Short mmCIF file of C-alpha atoms and ligand atoms in Angstrom, two decimals:
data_model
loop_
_atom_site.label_atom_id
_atom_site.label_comp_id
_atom_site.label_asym_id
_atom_site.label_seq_id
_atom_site.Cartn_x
_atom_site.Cartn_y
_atom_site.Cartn_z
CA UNK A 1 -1.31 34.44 18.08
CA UNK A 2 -4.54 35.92 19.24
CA UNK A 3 -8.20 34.69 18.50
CA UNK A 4 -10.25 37.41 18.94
CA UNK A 5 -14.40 35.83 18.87
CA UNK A 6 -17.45 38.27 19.06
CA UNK A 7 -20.71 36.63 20.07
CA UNK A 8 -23.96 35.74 19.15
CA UNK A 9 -24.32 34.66 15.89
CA UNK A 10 -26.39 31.54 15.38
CA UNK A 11 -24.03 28.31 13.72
CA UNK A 12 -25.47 26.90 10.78
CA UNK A 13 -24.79 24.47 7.45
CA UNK A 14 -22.14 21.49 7.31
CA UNK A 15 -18.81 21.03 7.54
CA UNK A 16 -16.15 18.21 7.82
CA UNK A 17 -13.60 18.29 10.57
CA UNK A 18 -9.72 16.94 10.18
CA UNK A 19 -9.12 13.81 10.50
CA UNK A 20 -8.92 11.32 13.86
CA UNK A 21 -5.68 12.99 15.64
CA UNK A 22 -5.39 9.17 17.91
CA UNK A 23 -5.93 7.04 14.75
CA UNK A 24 -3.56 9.30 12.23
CA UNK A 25 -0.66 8.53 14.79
CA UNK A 26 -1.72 4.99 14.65
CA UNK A 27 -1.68 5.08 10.65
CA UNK A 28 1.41 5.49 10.21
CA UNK A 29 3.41 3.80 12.72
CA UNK A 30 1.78 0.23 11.57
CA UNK A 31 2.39 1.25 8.14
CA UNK A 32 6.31 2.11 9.22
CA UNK A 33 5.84 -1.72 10.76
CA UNK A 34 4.18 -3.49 7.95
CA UNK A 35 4.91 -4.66 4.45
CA UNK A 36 4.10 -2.66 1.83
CA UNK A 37 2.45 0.80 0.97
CA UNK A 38 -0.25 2.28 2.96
CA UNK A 39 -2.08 4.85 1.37
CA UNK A 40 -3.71 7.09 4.29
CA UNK A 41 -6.55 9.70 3.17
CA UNK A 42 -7.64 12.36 5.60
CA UNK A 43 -4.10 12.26 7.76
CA UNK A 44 -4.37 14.76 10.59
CA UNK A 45 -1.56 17.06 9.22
CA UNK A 46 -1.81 18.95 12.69
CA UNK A 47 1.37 19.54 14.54
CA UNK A 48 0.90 16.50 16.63
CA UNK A 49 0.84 13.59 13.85
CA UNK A 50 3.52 15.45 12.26
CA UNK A 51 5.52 14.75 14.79
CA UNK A 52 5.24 11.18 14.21
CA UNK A 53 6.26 11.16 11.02
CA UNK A 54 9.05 13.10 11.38
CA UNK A 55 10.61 10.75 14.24
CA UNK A 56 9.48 7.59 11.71
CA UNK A 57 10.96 9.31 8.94
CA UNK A 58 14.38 9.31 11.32
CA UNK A 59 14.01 6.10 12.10
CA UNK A 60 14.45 5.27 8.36
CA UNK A 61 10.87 5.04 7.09
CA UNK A 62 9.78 6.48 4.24
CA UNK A 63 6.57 8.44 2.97
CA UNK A 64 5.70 9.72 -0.19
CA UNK A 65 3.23 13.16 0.05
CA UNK A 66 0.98 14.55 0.74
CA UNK A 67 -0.14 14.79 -2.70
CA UNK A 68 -2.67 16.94 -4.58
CA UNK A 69 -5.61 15.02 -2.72
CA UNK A 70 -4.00 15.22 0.92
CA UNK A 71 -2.76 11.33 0.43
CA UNK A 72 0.09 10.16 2.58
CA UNK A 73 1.95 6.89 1.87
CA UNK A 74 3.85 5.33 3.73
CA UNK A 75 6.33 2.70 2.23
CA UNK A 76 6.64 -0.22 4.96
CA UNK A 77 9.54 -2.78 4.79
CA UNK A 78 8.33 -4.72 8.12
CA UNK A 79 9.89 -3.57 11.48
CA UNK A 80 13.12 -5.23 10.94
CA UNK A 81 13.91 -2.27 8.34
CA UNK A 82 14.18 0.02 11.19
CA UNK A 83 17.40 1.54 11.84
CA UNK A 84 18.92 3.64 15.13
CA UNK A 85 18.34 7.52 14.45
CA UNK A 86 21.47 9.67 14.15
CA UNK A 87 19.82 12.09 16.13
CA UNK A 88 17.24 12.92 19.16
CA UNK A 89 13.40 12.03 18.36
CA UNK A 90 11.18 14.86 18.93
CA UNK A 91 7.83 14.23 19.98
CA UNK A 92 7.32 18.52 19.80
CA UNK A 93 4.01 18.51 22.31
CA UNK A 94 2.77 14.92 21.37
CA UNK A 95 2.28 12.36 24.32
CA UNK A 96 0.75 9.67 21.89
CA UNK A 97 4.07 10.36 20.14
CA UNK A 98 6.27 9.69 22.78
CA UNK A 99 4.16 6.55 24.40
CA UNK A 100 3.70 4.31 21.62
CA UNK A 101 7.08 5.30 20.22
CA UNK A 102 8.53 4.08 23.28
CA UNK A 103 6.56 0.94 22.73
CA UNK A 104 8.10 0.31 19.29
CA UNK A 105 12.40 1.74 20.07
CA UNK A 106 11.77 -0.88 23.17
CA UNK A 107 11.01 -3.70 20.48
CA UNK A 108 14.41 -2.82 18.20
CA UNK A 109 17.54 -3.85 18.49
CA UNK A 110 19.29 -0.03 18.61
CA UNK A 111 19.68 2.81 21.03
CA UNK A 112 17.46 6.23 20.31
CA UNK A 113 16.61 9.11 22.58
CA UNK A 114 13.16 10.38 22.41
CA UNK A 115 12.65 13.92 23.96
CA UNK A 116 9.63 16.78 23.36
CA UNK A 117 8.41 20.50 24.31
CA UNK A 118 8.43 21.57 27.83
CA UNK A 119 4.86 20.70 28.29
CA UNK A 120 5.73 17.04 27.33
CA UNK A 121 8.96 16.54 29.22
CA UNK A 122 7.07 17.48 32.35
CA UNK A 123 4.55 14.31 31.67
CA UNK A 124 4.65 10.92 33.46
CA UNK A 125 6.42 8.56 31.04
CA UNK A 126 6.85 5.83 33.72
CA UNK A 127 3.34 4.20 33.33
CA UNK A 128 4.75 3.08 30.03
CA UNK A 129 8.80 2.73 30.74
CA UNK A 130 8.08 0.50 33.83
CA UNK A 131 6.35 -2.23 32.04
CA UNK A 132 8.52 -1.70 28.83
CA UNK A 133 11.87 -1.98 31.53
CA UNK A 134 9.81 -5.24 32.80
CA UNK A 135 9.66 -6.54 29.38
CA UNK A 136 13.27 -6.46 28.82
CA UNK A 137 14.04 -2.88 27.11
CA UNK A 138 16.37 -0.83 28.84
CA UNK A 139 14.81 2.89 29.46
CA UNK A 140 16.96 5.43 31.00
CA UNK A 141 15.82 9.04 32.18
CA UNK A 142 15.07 11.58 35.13
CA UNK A 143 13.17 10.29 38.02
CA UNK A 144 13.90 7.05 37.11
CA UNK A 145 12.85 7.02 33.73
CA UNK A 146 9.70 8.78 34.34
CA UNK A 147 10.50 12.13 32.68
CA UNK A 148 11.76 12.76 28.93
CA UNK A 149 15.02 13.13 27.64
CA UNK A 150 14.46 9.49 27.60
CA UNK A 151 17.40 7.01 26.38
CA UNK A 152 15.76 3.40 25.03
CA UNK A 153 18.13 0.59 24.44
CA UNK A 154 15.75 -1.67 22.77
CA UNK A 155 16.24 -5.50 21.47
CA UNK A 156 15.04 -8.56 23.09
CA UNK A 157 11.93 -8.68 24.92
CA UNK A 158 9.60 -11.14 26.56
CA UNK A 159 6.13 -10.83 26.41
CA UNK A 160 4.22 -10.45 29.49
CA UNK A 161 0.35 -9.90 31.72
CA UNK A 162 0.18 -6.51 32.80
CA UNK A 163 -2.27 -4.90 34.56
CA UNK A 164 -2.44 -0.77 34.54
CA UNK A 165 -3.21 1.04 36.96
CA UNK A 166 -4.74 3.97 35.02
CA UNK A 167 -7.40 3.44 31.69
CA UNK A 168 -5.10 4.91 28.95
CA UNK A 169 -5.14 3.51 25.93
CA UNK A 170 -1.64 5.17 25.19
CA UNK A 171 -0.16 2.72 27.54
CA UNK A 172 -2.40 -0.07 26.41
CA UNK A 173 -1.25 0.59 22.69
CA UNK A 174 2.67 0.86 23.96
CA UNK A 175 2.40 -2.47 25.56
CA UNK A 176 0.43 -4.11 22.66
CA UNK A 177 3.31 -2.53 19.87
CA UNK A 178 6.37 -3.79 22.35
CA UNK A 179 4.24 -6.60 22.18
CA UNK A 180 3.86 -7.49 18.72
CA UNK A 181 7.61 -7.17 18.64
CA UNK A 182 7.96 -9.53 21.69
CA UNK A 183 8.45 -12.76 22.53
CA UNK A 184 5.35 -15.16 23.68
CA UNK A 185 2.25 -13.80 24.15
CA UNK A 186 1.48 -10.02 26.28
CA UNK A 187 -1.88 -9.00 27.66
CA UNK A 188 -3.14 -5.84 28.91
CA UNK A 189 -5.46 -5.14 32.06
CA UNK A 190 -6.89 -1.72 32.10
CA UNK A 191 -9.68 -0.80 34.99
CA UNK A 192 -12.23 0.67 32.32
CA UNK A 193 -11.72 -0.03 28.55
CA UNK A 194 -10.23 2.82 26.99
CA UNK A 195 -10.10 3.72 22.97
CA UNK A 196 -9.44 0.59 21.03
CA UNK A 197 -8.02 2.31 17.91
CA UNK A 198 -4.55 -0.02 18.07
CA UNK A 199 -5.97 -3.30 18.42
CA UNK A 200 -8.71 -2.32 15.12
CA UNK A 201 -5.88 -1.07 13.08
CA UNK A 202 -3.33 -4.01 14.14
CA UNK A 203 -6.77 -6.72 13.27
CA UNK A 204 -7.45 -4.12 9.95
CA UNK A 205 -3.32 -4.98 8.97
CA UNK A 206 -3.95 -8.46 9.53
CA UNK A 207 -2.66 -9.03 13.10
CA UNK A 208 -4.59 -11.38 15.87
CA UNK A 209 -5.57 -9.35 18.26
CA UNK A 210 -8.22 -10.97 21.33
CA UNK A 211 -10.10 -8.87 23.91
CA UNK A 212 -11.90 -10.11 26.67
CA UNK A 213 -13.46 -7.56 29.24
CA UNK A 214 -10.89 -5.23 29.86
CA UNK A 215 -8.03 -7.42 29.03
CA UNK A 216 -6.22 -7.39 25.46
CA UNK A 217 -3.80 -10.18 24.21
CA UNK A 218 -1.32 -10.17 21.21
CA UNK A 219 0.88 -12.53 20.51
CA UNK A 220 4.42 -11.70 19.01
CA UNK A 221 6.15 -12.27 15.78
CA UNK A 222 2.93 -10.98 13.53
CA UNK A 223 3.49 -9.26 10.12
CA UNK A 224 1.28 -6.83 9.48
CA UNK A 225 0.08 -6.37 6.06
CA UNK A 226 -0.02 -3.11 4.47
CA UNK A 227 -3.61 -1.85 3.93
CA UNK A 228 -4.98 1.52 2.40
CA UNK A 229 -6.35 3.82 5.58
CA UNK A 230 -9.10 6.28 5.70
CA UNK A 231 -9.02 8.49 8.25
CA UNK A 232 -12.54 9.46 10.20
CA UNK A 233 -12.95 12.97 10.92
CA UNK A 234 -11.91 13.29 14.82
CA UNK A 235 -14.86 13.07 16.98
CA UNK A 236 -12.70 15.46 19.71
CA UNK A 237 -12.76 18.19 16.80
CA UNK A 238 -16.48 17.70 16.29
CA UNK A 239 -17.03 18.26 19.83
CA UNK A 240 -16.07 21.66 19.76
CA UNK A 241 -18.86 22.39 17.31
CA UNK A 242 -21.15 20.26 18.75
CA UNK A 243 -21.28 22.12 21.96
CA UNK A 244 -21.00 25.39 20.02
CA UNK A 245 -24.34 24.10 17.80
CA UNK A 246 -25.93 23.13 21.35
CA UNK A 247 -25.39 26.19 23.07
CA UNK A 248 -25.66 29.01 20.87
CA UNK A 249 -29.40 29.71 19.96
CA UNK A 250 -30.65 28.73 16.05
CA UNK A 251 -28.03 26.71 15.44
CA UNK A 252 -28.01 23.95 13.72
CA UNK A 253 -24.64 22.29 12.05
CA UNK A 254 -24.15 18.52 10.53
CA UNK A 255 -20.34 17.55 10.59
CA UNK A 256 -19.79 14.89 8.15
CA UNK A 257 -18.04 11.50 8.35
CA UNK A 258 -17.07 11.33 11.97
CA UNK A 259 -15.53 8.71 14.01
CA UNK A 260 -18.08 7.20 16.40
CA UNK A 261 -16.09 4.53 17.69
CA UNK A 262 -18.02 3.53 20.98
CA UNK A 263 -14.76 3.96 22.92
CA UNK A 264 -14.59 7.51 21.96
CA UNK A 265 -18.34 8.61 22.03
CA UNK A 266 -19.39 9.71 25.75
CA UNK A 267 -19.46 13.26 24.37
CA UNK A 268 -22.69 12.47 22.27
CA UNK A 269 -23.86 10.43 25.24
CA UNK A 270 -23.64 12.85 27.66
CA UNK A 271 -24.73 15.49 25.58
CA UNK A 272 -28.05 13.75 25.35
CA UNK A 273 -28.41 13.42 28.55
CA UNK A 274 -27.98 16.92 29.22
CA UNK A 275 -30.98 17.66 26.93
CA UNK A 276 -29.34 18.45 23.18
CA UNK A 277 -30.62 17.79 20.53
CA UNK A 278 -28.51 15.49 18.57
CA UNK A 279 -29.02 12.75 15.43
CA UNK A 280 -26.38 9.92 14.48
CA UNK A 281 -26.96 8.88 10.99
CA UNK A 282 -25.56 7.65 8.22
CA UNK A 283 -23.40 4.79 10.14
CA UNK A 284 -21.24 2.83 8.14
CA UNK A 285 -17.68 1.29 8.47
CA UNK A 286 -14.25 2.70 7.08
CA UNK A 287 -11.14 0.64 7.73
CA UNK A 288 -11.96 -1.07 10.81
CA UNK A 289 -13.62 1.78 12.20
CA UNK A 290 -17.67 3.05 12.60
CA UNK A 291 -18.29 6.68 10.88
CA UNK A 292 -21.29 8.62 10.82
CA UNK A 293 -22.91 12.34 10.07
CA UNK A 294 -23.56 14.04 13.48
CA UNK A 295 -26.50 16.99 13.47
CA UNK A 296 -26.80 19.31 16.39
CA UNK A 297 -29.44 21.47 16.56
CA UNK A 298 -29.91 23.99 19.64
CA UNK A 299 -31.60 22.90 22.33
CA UNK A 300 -31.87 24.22 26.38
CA UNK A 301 -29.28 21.69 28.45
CA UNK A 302 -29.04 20.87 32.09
CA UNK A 303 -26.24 19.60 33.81
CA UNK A 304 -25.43 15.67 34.44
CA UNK A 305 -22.83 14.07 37.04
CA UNK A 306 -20.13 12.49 34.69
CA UNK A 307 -18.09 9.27 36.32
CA UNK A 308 -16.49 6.27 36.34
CA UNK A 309 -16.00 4.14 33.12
CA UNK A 310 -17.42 6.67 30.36
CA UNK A 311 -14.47 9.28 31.94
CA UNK A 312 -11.93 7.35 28.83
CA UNK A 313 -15.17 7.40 26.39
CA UNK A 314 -14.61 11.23 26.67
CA UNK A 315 -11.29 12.22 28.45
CA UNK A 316 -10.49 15.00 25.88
CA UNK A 317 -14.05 16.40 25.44
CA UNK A 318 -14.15 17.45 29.05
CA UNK A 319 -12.84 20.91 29.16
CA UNK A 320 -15.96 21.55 26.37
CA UNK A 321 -18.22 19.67 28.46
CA UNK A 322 -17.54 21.82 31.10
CA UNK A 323 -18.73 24.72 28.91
CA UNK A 324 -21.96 22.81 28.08
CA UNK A 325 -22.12 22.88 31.94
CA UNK A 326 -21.91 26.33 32.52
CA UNK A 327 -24.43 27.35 29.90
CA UNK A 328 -27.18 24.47 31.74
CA UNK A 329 -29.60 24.67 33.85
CA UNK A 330 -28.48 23.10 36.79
CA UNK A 331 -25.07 21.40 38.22
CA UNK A 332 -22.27 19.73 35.66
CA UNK A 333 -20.34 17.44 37.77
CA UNK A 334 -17.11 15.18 36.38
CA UNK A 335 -15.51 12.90 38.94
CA UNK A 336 -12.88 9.63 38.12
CA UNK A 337 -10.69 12.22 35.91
CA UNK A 338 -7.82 12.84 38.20
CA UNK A 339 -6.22 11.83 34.51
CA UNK A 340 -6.52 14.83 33.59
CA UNK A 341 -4.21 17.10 35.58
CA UNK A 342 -1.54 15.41 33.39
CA UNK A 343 -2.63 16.26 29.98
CA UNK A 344 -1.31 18.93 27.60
CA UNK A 345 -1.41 21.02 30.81
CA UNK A 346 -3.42 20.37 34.37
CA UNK A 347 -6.96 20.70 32.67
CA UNK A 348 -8.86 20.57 35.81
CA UNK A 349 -6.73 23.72 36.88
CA UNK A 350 -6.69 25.45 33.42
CA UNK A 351 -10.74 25.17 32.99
CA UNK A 352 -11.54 26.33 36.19
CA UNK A 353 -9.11 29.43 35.68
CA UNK A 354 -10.03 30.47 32.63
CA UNK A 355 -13.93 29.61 32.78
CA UNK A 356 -13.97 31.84 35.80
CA UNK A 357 -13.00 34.74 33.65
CA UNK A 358 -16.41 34.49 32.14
CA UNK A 359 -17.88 34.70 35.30
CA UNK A 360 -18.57 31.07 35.80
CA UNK A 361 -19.19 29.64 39.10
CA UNK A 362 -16.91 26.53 38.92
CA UNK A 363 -14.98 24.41 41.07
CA UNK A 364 -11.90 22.01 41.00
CA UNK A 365 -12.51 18.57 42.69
CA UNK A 366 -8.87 16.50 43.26
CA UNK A 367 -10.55 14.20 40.86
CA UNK A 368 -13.05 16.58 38.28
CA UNK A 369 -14.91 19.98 38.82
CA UNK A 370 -18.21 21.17 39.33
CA UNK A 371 -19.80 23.30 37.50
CA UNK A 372 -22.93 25.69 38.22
CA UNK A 373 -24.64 26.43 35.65
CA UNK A 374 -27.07 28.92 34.11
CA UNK A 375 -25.52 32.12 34.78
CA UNK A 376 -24.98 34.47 31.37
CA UNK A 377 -21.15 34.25 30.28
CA UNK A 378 -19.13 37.61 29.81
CA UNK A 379 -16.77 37.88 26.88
CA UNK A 380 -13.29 37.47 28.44
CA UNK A 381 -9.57 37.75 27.82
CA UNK A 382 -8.04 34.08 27.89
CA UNK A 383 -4.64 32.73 28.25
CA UNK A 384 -4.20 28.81 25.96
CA UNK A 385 -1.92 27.82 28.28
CA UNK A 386 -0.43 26.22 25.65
CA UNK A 387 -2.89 23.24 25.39
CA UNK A 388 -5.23 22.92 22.41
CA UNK A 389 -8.35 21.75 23.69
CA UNK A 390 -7.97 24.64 26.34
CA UNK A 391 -7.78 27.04 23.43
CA UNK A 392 -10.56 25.97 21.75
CA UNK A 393 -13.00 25.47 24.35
CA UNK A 394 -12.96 28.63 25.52
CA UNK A 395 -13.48 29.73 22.42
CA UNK A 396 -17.16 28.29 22.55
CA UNK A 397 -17.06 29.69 25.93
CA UNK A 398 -16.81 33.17 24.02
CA UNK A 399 -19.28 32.19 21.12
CA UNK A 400 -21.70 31.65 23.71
CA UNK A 401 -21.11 35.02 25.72
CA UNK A 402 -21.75 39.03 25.64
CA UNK A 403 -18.80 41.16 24.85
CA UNK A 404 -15.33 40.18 22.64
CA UNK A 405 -13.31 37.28 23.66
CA UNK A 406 -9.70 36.62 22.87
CA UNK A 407 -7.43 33.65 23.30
CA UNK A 408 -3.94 34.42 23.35
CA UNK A 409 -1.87 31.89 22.54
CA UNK A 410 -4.10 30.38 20.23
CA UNK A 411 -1.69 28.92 17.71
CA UNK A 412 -1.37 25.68 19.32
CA UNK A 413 -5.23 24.92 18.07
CA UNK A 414 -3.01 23.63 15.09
CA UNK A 415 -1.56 20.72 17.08
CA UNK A 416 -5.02 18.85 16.46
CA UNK A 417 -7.40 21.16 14.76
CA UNK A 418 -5.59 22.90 12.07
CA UNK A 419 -8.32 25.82 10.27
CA UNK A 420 -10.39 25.57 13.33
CA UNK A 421 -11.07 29.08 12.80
CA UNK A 422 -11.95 29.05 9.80
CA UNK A 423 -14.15 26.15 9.91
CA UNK A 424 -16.01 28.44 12.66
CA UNK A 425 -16.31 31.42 10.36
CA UNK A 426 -17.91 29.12 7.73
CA UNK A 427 -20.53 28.42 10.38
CA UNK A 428 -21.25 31.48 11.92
CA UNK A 429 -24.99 33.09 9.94
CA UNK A 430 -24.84 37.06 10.39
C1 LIG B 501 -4.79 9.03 23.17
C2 LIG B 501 -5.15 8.58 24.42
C3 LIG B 501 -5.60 9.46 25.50
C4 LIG B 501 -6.00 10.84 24.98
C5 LIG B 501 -4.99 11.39 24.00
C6 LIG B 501 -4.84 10.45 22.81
C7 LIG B 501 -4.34 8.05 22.17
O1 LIG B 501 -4.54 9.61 26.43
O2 LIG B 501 -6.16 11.75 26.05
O3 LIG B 501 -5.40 12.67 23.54
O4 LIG B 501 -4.25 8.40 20.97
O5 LIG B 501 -4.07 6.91 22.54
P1 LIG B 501 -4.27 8.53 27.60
O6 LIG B 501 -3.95 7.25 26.95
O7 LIG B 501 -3.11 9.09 28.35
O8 LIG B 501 -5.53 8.51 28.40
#
């Protein structure tokens, strides 16, 4: 599918964006883990979360919905209801999917396969199957159990301390979910903290979950309690039309009810930093987790150097930050995010490709890319490269430029943003 976007037309009113992608995935897996129904409003019904459900739903748990009001409930009977799948999992394009699957199919006593798209079976898988393997689960697949097909014989494990070597909060929540199904206690090192969405929703279902620093500790053999969810809007959504607000002149948009967990907020952050002009109001807390109403108004930006531990706070925001960058006065430059060449594709590669087509002057670093700002942005012709946040940042990119964009390839905008376009078209003032 095509997404054809012709530029300049000013952004204004307020919208809501779907709901938290990271903490929909979450959602349901406890509630397949607990006892009892959880009720989840605002579920991300984008193709990734989907994906969860389905492989839950094969692994014997059952939901009711969505119903009338976009409710999903899931009925929990405690992990020990589990049961082996007759048939491969598929995690479709969904890394969060796969990880903190694996972390659970470790903890049971059954054998599952868990495979996904090309993009995914081309992922690194062992950052999570080598400390599952050292907790006792028994993870077969190629290069050593680093690439999916992968083949889990789960059952008995022991907790144990690990320390990653990467911030990723996908192998932090793997470990903590193996964890909670282990033996003894299990704690979790990560070099910068990254989102803490797991260890909220396991304290929100009545789990014991302790942080210190960087270090999180769970002790196994917890129930969880089912609890009723509500679902922030996704903050990663919101970015898109935050930079689009920023950077297109007389804008000015509110998105409603966001998630502005302070693991997840660099974007706003950095966006202040680079001169917009952006309010946080409204805070309040909704299961576990701090929501607010963000308002972007247009504003002139210049560019910032991005490093070290707020990389995590915005991993996913960066190929729209990079946009921000090339519409500022000055130089954008993003360093510590090597993590991204192995995202839904190589984003340091796939930015710098297809910002060039707008005439950008950008550059990959091994770890980030720098951007030179300033210059006026031609519409262009874009490939998705299959990856979401590829699709829809460039088409800000093209909201922001002269001439008629298109992004081919643009259907997979529904894996975490499902009516993005739409939602734009709401927005744009003739
Ligand atoms: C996610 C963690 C991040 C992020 C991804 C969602 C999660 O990945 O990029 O979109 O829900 O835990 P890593 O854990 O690989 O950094």
């Amino acid at each position: 599918m095509d997404l054809e976007i012709t530029p300049p037309r000013a952004l204004k009113g307020e919208v809501r964006v779907p709901g938290d992608k990271s903490i929909s995935h979450r959602a349901v897996m406890l509630g397949a883990l607990a006892e009892g129904d959880t009720c989840i409003e605002n579920f991300l019904m984008g193709a990734d979360c989907l994906a969860t459900v389905r492989c839950l739903s094969a692994l014997g748990a059952s939901f009711t919905g969505p119903d009338d009001q976009g409710r999903l409930t899931v009925h929990g009977r405690g992990a020990g209801a589990l049961r082996e799948p007759e048939d491969v999992l598929d995690a479709g394009n969904s890394g969060t999917t796969m990880r903190l699957l694996l972390g659970i199919l470790a903890g049971l006593p059954f054998f599952s396969v868990i495979t996904g798209d090309a993009s995914l079976r081309r992922r690194p898988m062992k950052r999570v199957t080598g400390p599952l393997s050292m907790m006792g689960a028994d993870i077969r697949g190629r290069q050593e159990g680093n690439l999916a097909p992968l083949a889990v014989r789960g059952g008995t494990l022991q907790g144990m301390e690990y320390t990653s070597p990467v911030a990723s909060a996908q192998v932090k929540s793997a470990l903590l979910l193996a964890g909670l199904l282990a033996a003894g206690r299990t704690s979790v090192s990560e070099p910068a903290l990254s989102r803490d969405h797991t260890e909220r929703m396991l304290q929100y279902f009545g789990a014991a979950v302790h942080r210190t620093g960087c270090t999180t500790r769970i002790t196994g053999g917890q129930t969880l309690q089912a609890r009723p969810v509500t679902v922030p809007g996704d903050i990663s959504s919101a970015a898109f039309l935050m930079v689009a607000a920023a950077v297109v002149p007389g804008s000015a948009v509110t998105i409603r009810e966001v998630g502005v967990n302070p693991t997840r907020d660099g974007i706003v952050q950095v966006l202040k930093e680079m001169g917009a002009d952006i309010e946080i109001f409204n805070i309040h807390e909704q299961s576990g987790e701090p929501v607010a109403d963000i308002r972007v108004r247009h504003s002139r930006l210049r560019g910032v150097t991005v490093t070290g531990a707020l990389i995590p706070r915005l991993i996913d925001e960066i190929p729209v930050l990079a946009v921000a960058g090339a519409l500022a006065e000055g130089e954008l430059v993003v360093r510590d995010a090597a993590e991204l060449k192995v995202k839904e594709s190589n984003r340091i590669a796939t930015v710098a490709v297809e910002l060039k087509k707008f005439g950008v002057d950008i550059q990959e670093l091994p770890d980030g890319l720098q951007v030179r700002g300033g210059r006026p942005l031609t519409g262009a012709r874009c490939a998705s490269h299959g990856d979401h946040r590829i699709a829809m940042a460039m088409t800000v990119a093209g909201m922001a430029a002269r001439g008629k964009t298109v992004i081919q390839g643009a259907e997979c905008v529904d894996v975490s943003f499902p009516g993005f376009d739409g939602i734009l078209a709401s927005l744009r003032v003739e």
